[in-house]
CSV table of C-alpha atoms and ligand atoms in Angstrom, one decimal:
chain,number,residue,atom,x,y,z
V,1,MET,CA,0.0,0.0,0.0
V,2,ILE,CA,1.0,3.6,-0.3
V,3,PHE,CA,0.7,6.0,2.6
V,4,ASP,CA,1.2,9.8,2.3
V,5,HIS,CA,2.5,12.1,5.0
V,6,ASP,CA,4.5,15.4,5.2
V,7,VAL,CA,7.5,13.9,7.1
V,8,VAL,CA,8.6,10.3,7.5
V,9,VAL,CA,11.1,9.6,10.3
V,10,VAL,CA,12.9,6.2,10.2
V,11,GLY,CA,13.8,5.3,13.8
V,12,ALA,CA,11.8,5.8,17.0
V,13,GLY,CA,14.7,6.1,19.5
V,14,LEU,CA,15.3,9.4,21.4
V,15,ALA,CA,16.6,11.1,18.2
V,16,GLY,CA,13.8,10.0,15.9
V,17,MET,CA,11.0,10.7,18.4
V,18,ARG,CA,12.4,14.1,19.3
V,19,ALA,CA,12.5,15.1,15.6
V,20,ALA,CA,9.0,13.7,15.0
V,21,LEU,CA,7.6,15.7,17.9
V,22,GLU,CA,9.2,18.9,16.7
V,23,ALA,CA,7.9,18.5,13.2
V,24,ALA,CA,4.4,17.7,14.5
V,25,ARG,CA,4.4,20.7,16.8
V,26,ASN,CA,5.1,22.8,13.7
V,27,GLY,CA,2.0,21.5,12.0
V,28,ALA,CA,3.4,18.7,9.8
V,29,ASP,CA,1.6,15.4,9.4
V,30,VAL,CA,4.4,13.1,10.7
V,31,ALA,CA,4.9,9.3,10.4
V,32,ILE,CA,7.5,7.4,12.4
V,33,VAL,CA,8.7,4.0,11.4
V,34,SER,CA,10.5,1.5,13.8
V,35,LYS,CA,11.5,-2.1,13.4
V,36,VAL,CA,10.7,-2.5,17.1
V,37,HIS,CA,8.1,-1.0,19.4
V,38,PRO,CA,9.4,2.6,20.1
V,39,VAL,CA,10.1,2.1,23.8
V,40,ARG,CA,12.2,-1.0,22.9
V,41,SER,CA,14.6,1.2,21.0
V,42,HIS,CA,18.2,1.1,22.1
V,43,SER,CA,18.0,4.5,23.8
V,44,ASN,CA,16.3,2.4,26.5
V,45,ALA,CA,19.8,1.2,27.5
V,46,ALA,CA,21.2,4.6,28.5
V,47,GLN,CA,21.6,4.5,32.2
V,48,GLY,CA,23.8,7.2,33.5
V,49,GLY,CA,22.2,10.5,32.5
V,50,ILE,CA,22.2,13.5,30.2
V,51,ASN,CA,24.5,16.5,30.3
V,52,ALA,CA,23.5,20.1,30.5
V,53,ALA,CA,25.1,23.3,31.9
V,54,LEU,CA,22.2,24.3,34.3
V,55,GLY,CA,24.2,24.9,37.5
V,56,LYS,CA,24.7,28.5,38.6
V,57,ASP,CA,28.5,28.2,38.3
V,58,ASP,CA,28.3,26.4,35.0
V,59,SER,CA,28.1,27.7,31.4
V,60,TRP,CA,27.3,26.2,28.0
V,61,GLU,CA,30.7,27.3,26.9
V,62,SER,CA,32.4,25.2,29.6
V,63,HIS,CA,30.2,22.2,28.6
V,64,ALA,CA,31.2,22.8,24.9
V,65,TYR,CA,34.9,23.1,25.8
V,66,ASP,CA,34.8,19.8,27.8
V,67,THR,CA,33.0,18.1,25.0
V,68,ILE,CA,35.4,19.3,22.3
V,69,LYS,CA,38.4,18.5,24.4
V,70,GLY,CA,36.9,15.1,25.2
V,71,SER,CA,36.7,14.5,21.5
V,72,ASP,CA,40.4,15.2,21.1
V,73,PHE,CA,39.3,18.4,19.2
V,74,LEU,CA,37.9,16.3,16.4
V,75,ALA,CA,34.2,17.0,17.1
V,76,ASP,CA,32.1,19.1,14.8
V,77,GLN,CA,32.4,22.3,16.8
V,78,ASP,CA,29.3,24.0,15.4
V,79,ALA,CA,27.2,20.9,16.3
V,80,VAL,CA,28.7,20.8,19.8
V,81,GLU,CA,27.9,24.5,20.3
V,82,VAL,CA,24.2,24.0,19.3
V,83,MET,CA,23.9,20.9,21.5
V,84,CYS,CA,25.4,22.6,24.6
V,85,GLU,CA,23.5,25.9,24.2
V,86,GLU,CA,20.2,24.0,23.8
V,87,ALA,CA,20.7,21.3,26.5
V,88,PRO,CA,19.6,23.3,29.6
V,89,ASN,CA,16.2,24.2,28.0
V,90,ASP,CA,15.8,20.6,26.9
V,91,ILE,CA,16.2,19.3,30.4
V,92,ILE,CA,13.6,21.7,31.7
V,93,GLU,CA,11.3,20.8,28.8
V,94,PHE,CA,11.7,17.1,29.5
V,95,GLU,CA,10.8,17.8,33.1
V,96,HIS,CA,7.7,19.7,32.0
V,97,MET,CA,6.8,16.7,29.8
V,98,GLY,CA,6.9,14.5,32.9
V,99,VAL,CA,10.4,13.0,33.3
V,100,ILE,CA,11.1,12.7,37.0
V,101,PHE,CA,14.7,13.7,37.3
V,102,TYR,CA,16.6,13.1,40.5
V,103,ARG,CA,16.2,16.0,42.9
V,104,ASN,CA,18.3,17.1,45.9
V,105,ALA,CA,16.9,17.2,49.4
V,106,ASP,CA,16.1,20.9,48.9
V,107,GLY,CA,14.1,20.2,45.8
V,108,THR,CA,16.5,21.4,43.2
V,109,LEU,CA,17.5,19.2,40.3
V,110,GLY,CA,20.4,17.0,41.3
V,111,THR,CA,23.5,16.1,39.2
V,112,ARG,CA,26.2,13.5,39.1
V,113,ALA,CA,29.7,13.9,37.5
V,114,PHE,CA,30.5,12.2,34.3
V,115,GLY,CA,33.9,11.4,32.6
V,116,GLY,CA,35.5,14.5,31.0
V,117,ALA,CA,33.2,17.0,32.6
V,118,SER,CA,34.7,19.8,34.7
V,119,GLN,CA,31.4,20.2,36.5
V,120,ALA,CA,28.8,17.8,37.8
V,121,ARG,CA,26.3,18.5,35.1
V,122,THR,CA,24.7,15.1,34.4
V,123,TYR,CA,20.9,15.0,35.1
V,124,PHE,CA,19.5,11.5,35.6
V,125,VAL,CA,16.6,9.3,36.6
V,126,GLY,CA,18.2,6.5,38.8
V,127,ASP,CA,19.9,4.1,36.4
V,128,ILE,CA,17.0,4.3,33.8
V,129,THR,CA,17.5,7.7,32.3
V,130,GLY,CA,17.1,6.6,28.7
V,131,GLN,CA,14.0,4.6,29.5
V,132,ALA,CA,12.4,7.5,31.3
V,133,LEU,CA,13.1,9.8,28.4
V,134,LEU,CA,11.9,7.3,25.8
V,135,ILE,CA,8.6,6.5,27.5
V,136,THR,CA,7.9,10.2,28.1
V,137,LEU,CA,8.7,11.1,24.4
V,138,TYR,CA,6.5,8.2,23.2
V,139,ASP,CA,3.6,9.6,25.2
V,140,GLN,CA,4.3,13.0,23.7
V,141,ILE,CA,4.4,11.9,20.0
V,142,LEU,CA,1.1,10.0,20.5
V,143,LYS,CA,-0.4,13.1,22.0
V,144,ALA,CA,0.9,15.2,19.1
V,145,GLY,CA,-0.8,12.9,16.6
V,146,VAL,CA,2.3,11.3,15.1
V,147,LYS,CA,1.4,8.1,13.2
V,148,VAL,CA,3.5,5.2,14.4
V,149,TYR,CA,4.3,2.3,12.1
V,150,GLU,CA,5.8,-0.1,14.6
V,151,GLU,CA,7.5,-3.4,13.7
V,152,TRP,CA,7.9,-2.1,10.2
V,153,PHE,CA,11.4,-2.6,8.7
V,154,GLY,CA,12.7,0.2,6.5
V,155,THR,CA,14.4,-1.4,3.5
V,156,THR,CA,15.0,1.5,1.0
V,157,LEU,CA,14.9,5.2,1.1
V,158,PHE,CA,12.5,6.5,-1.6
V,159,VAL,CA,14.6,9.1,-3.6
V,160,GLU,CA,13.2,11.4,-6.3
V,161,ASN,CA,15.5,13.8,-8.1
V,162,GLY,CA,18.1,13.4,-5.5
V,163,VAL,CA,15.8,14.3,-2.6
V,164,CYS,CA,14.5,11.8,0.0
V,165,ARG,CA,10.8,11.5,-0.4
V,166,GLY,CA,10.0,8.7,1.9
V,167,LEU,CA,10.7,5.0,2.6
V,168,VAL,CA,9.9,1.5,1.5
V,169,ALA,CA,9.2,-0.6,4.5
V,170,LEU,CA,8.3,-4.2,5.3
V,171,GLU,CA,5.5,-4.8,7.7
V,172,LEU,CA,6.9,-7.6,9.8
V,173,LEU,CA,3.6,-9.1,10.9
V,174,THR,CA,2.2,-9.6,7.4
V,175,GLY,CA,5.3,-9.6,5.2
V,176,GLU,CA,3.8,-6.8,3.1
V,177,LEU,CA,5.9,-4.1,1.5
V,178,HIS,CA,4.6,-0.5,1.7
V,179,LEU,CA,5.6,2.8,0.4
V,180,LEU,CA,5.5,5.8,2.8
V,181,ARG,CA,5.6,9.0,0.7
V,182,ALA,CA,6.6,12.3,2.2
V,183,LYS,CA,7.9,15.8,1.4
V,184,ALA,CA,10.9,15.1,3.7
V,185,GLY,CA,12.6,12.2,5.4
V,186,VAL,CA,14.6,11.9,8.6
V,187,ASP,CA,17.1,9.1,9.0
V,188,ALA,CA,17.4,8.4,12.8
V,189,ALA,CA,17.9,4.6,12.7
V,190,GLY,CA,20.6,4.5,15.4
V,191,GLY,CA,24.1,3.1,15.4
V,192,GLY,CA,25.9,0.0,14.2
V,193,GLY,CA,27.5,-1.1,17.5
V,194,ARG,CA,26.7,-4.8,16.7
V,195,LEU,CA,29.4,-4.7,14.0
V,196,TYR,CA,31.8,-5.2,16.9
V,197,GLU,CA,32.2,-7.9,19.5
V,198,PRO,CA,31.8,-7.6,22.4
V,199,SER,CA,29.4,-4.8,22.3
V,200,THR,CA,27.1,-3.1,24.9
V,201,ASN,CA,24.6,-2.6,22.0
V,202,ALA,CA,21.4,-4.6,21.6
V,203,LEU,CA,21.0,-7.0,18.7
V,204,ILE,CA,18.9,-4.4,16.8
V,205,CYS,CA,21.9,-2.0,16.5
V,206,THR,CA,23.0,-3.2,13.0
V,207,GLY,CA,23.7,0.1,11.3
V,208,ASP,CA,20.6,0.0,9.0
V,209,GLY,CA,20.4,3.8,8.9
V,210,TYR,CA,23.9,4.1,7.5
V,211,ALA,CA,23.1,1.4,4.9
V,212,LEU,CA,19.8,3.1,3.9
V,213,ALA,CA,21.6,6.4,3.3
V,214,TYR,CA,24.6,4.8,1.6
V,215,ARG,CA,22.6,2.8,-0.8
V,216,ALA,CA,20.6,6.0,-1.6
V,217,GLY,CA,23.9,7.7,-2.6
V,218,ALA,CA,24.8,9.6,0.5
V,219,PRO,CA,28.5,9.6,1.5
V,220,LEU,CA,29.2,8.4,5.1
V,221,MET,CA,31.6,10.3,7.2
V,222,ASP,CA,33.6,9.7,10.4
V,223,MET,CA,33.0,5.9,10.2
V,224,GLU,CA,36.1,5.3,12.3
V,225,MET,CA,34.6,7.2,15.3
V,226,VAL,CA,33.6,4.2,17.3
V,227,GLN,CA,33.8,4.5,21.0
V,228,TYR,CA,35.4,2.2,23.5
V,229,HIS,CA,33.6,2.3,26.8
V,230,PRO,CA,36.2,1.9,29.6
V,231,THR,CA,33.8,-0.1,31.9
V,232,THR,CA,32.5,-2.7,29.4
V,233,LEU,CA,33.1,-6.1,30.8
V,234,ALA,CA,35.3,-8.2,28.6
V,235,GLY,CA,33.5,-11.3,27.2
V,236,SER,CA,29.9,-10.5,28.0
V,237,GLY,CA,29.9,-6.9,26.7
V,238,PHE,CA,27.9,-5.9,29.8
V,239,LEU,CA,28.2,-2.2,30.6
V,240,MET,CA,28.9,-0.9,34.1
V,241,THR,CA,27.4,2.5,34.1
V,242,GLU,CA,29.7,5.5,33.7
V,243,ALA,CA,28.0,6.8,36.9
V,244,ALA,CA,30.1,4.3,38.8
V,245,ARG,CA,33.3,6.3,38.0
V,246,GLY,CA,31.5,9.6,38.6
V,247,GLU,CA,30.5,8.4,42.0
V,248,GLY,CA,34.1,7.4,42.9
V,249,ALA,CA,34.8,3.9,41.5
V,250,TYR,CA,38.4,3.0,40.6
V,251,LEU,CA,39.7,1.4,37.5
V,252,LEU,CA,42.4,-1.2,38.4
V,253,ASP,CA,44.7,-3.3,36.1
V,254,ALA,CA,45.5,-6.9,36.6
V,255,ASN,CA,48.0,-6.0,39.3
V,256,GLY,CA,45.4,-4.0,41.2
V,257,GLU,CA,47.1,-0.7,40.2
V,258,ARG,CA,45.1,2.5,39.4
V,259,PHE,CA,46.8,2.6,36.0
V,260,LEU,CA,45.2,5.9,34.9
V,261,LYS,CA,47.7,7.7,37.1
V,262,LYS,CA,50.1,7.1,34.2
V,263,TYR,CA,47.8,8.5,31.5
V,264,ALA,CA,45.5,11.0,33.2
V,265,PRO,CA,46.9,12.0,36.5
V,266,ALA,CA,44.7,15.0,36.9
V,267,LYS,CA,41.3,13.5,36.1
V,268,MET,CA,42.1,9.8,36.8
V,269,GLU,CA,38.9,7.8,36.4
V,270,ARG,CA,36.9,10.8,35.3
V,271,ARG,CA,39.0,11.1,32.1
V,272,ALA,CA,36.9,11.3,29.0
V,273,ARG,CA,36.3,8.1,27.1
V,274,ARG,CA,38.3,7.2,24.0
V,275,HIS,CA,37.3,6.3,20.5
V,276,LEU,CA,39.0,3.9,18.1
V,277,ALA,CA,40.8,6.6,16.1
V,278,CYS,CA,42.8,8.1,19.0
V,279,ARG,CA,45.7,7.1,21.1
V,280,ASP,CA,45.6,8.3,24.7
V,281,ASP,CA,47.7,11.4,25.4
V,282,GLY,CA,47.0,11.8,29.1
V,283,ASP,CA,45.6,15.1,30.3
V,284,ARG,CA,47.6,17.3,28.0
V,285,GLY,CA,44.7,18.6,26.1
V,286,GLY,CA,44.1,16.1,23.3
V,287,SER,CA,45.8,13.5,21.3
V,288,ARG,CA,46.4,13.0,17.6
V,289,PRO,CA,44.1,10.8,15.6
V,290,GLN,CA,45.6,7.6,14.2
V,291,ARG,CA,43.9,7.1,10.9
O,1,FAD,C1,24.6,0.7,27.4
O,1,FAD,C2,24.5,2.1,27.0
O,1,FAD,C3,24.5,3.1,27.9
O,1,FAD,C4,24.4,4.5,27.4
O,1,FAD,N1,24.3,5.4,28.4
O,1,FAD,C5,24.2,6.7,28.0
O,1,FAD,C6,24.1,7.8,28.9
O,1,FAD,O1,24.1,7.6,30.1
O,1,FAD,N2,24.0,9.1,28.5
O,1,FAD,C7,23.9,9.3,27.1
O,1,FAD,O2,23.8,10.5,26.8
O,1,FAD,N3,24.0,8.4,26.2
O,1,FAD,C8,24.2,7.1,26.6
O,1,FAD,N4,24.3,6.1,25.7
O,1,FAD,C9,24.2,6.5,24.3
O,1,FAD,C10,22.8,6.8,23.9
O,1,FAD,O3,21.9,5.8,24.5
O,1,FAD,C11,22.6,6.7,22.3
O,1,FAD,O4,23.6,7.5,21.7
O,1,FAD,C12,21.2,7.2,21.9
O,1,FAD,O5,20.2,6.6,22.7
O,1,FAD,C13,20.9,6.8,20.5
O,1,FAD,O6,19.6,7.2,20.2
O,1,FAD,P1,19.1,7.0,18.7
O,1,FAD,O7,17.7,7.5,18.7
O,1,FAD,O8,20.0,7.6,17.7
O,1,FAD,O9,19.1,5.4,18.4
O,1,FAD,P2,18.2,4.2,19.0
O,1,FAD,O10,17.7,4.4,20.3
O,1,FAD,O11,19.1,3.0,18.8
O,1,FAD,O12,17.0,4.1,18.0
O,1,FAD,C14,17.1,3.6,16.7
O,1,FAD,C15,15.7,3.4,16.1
O,1,FAD,O13,15.8,3.1,14.8
O,1,FAD,C16,15.0,2.0,14.5
O,1,FAD,N5,15.5,1.3,13.3
O,1,FAD,C17,16.7,0.9,13.1
O,1,FAD,N6,16.8,0.3,11.9
O,1,FAD,C18,15.6,0.3,11.3
O,1,FAD,C19,15.0,-0.1,10.1
O,1,FAD,N7,15.8,-0.8,9.2
O,1,FAD,N8,13.7,0.1,9.9
O,1,FAD,C20,12.9,0.7,10.8
O,1,FAD,N9,13.4,1.2,12.0
O,1,FAD,C21,14.7,1.0,12.3
O,1,FAD,C22,15.0,1.2,15.8
O,1,FAD,O14,13.8,0.4,15.8
O,1,FAD,C23,14.9,2.3,16.8
O,1,FAD,O15,13.6,2.8,17.0
O,1,FAD,C24,24.4,4.8,26.1
O,1,FAD,C25,24.4,3.7,25.1
O,1,FAD,C26,24.5,2.4,25.6
O,1,FAD,C27,24.5,1.3,24.6
């Protein structure tokens, strides 16, 4: 069958649902397509929290600097700037939507410290921050009238004259193929962590979004930027939340030594995480990429 909408979003994780909500708020007829029920999206796995410079001694510039430094100065600085400037309002907005963030005894929003952050600016809901955000956003998109095509598998972007005009999707329950036509498409189909082993990612994280875009002719960039999490358990791929380090946990080597004193003596366990393309250069303000 053919379905017509103004905007089709592939992916109903935090990215896709937030984009769908914004488009719907601006009057568009929006469809969102997900191969799993939206609240089973992998955003569900995010435990530790979400960063924003809301504290009275904090600033978005400091958040942006920490983020760029943590990326070894390789991040897209314009994108970081937008993210850090908008994050405080997003936290407040999520609260107003119904996310019950942790609060201090005096009723103010509470924070924890995350790796690479010069301030405790991580807002959280116990160890289920991603789930809390996901469920709240799902409520909001339903309220905003977004049409949800769940357990539909996007197979091909529908491209007309070089512009994405929708998606071909397989309805998993019936095996039928459908065309969702739209004026604009958003590809928010998540990451490809399952290309690696072990991985903290769920089995659904197979990089379909990259493949959809690539097959439609879009170049992919920064594909080497895959992150190692320092507290992934070898073997199982089970993730111990970053909050453990924020709350004071130590990383020890096989000899029981806090080995980070050799590499990051100032920040120790609160050093920013690494990605595959960088070697560690301690606390000296960044390392060179190894491509
Ligand atoms: C264990 C873990 C802990 C984390 N903790 C934190 C944290 O504390 N703080 C933080 O900021 N970040 C954290 N992250 C990272 C964060 O969770 C992710 O970056 C973010 O949730 C990704 O959101 P997303 O919407 O892009 O993707 P996802 O949530 O993965 O959503 C992808 C969506 O695309 C859909 N989809 C995929 N392929 C198709 C297809 N072919 N057809 C139709 N639909 C498709 C899926 O069904 C899903 O709805 C953590 C990640 C992990 C794995």
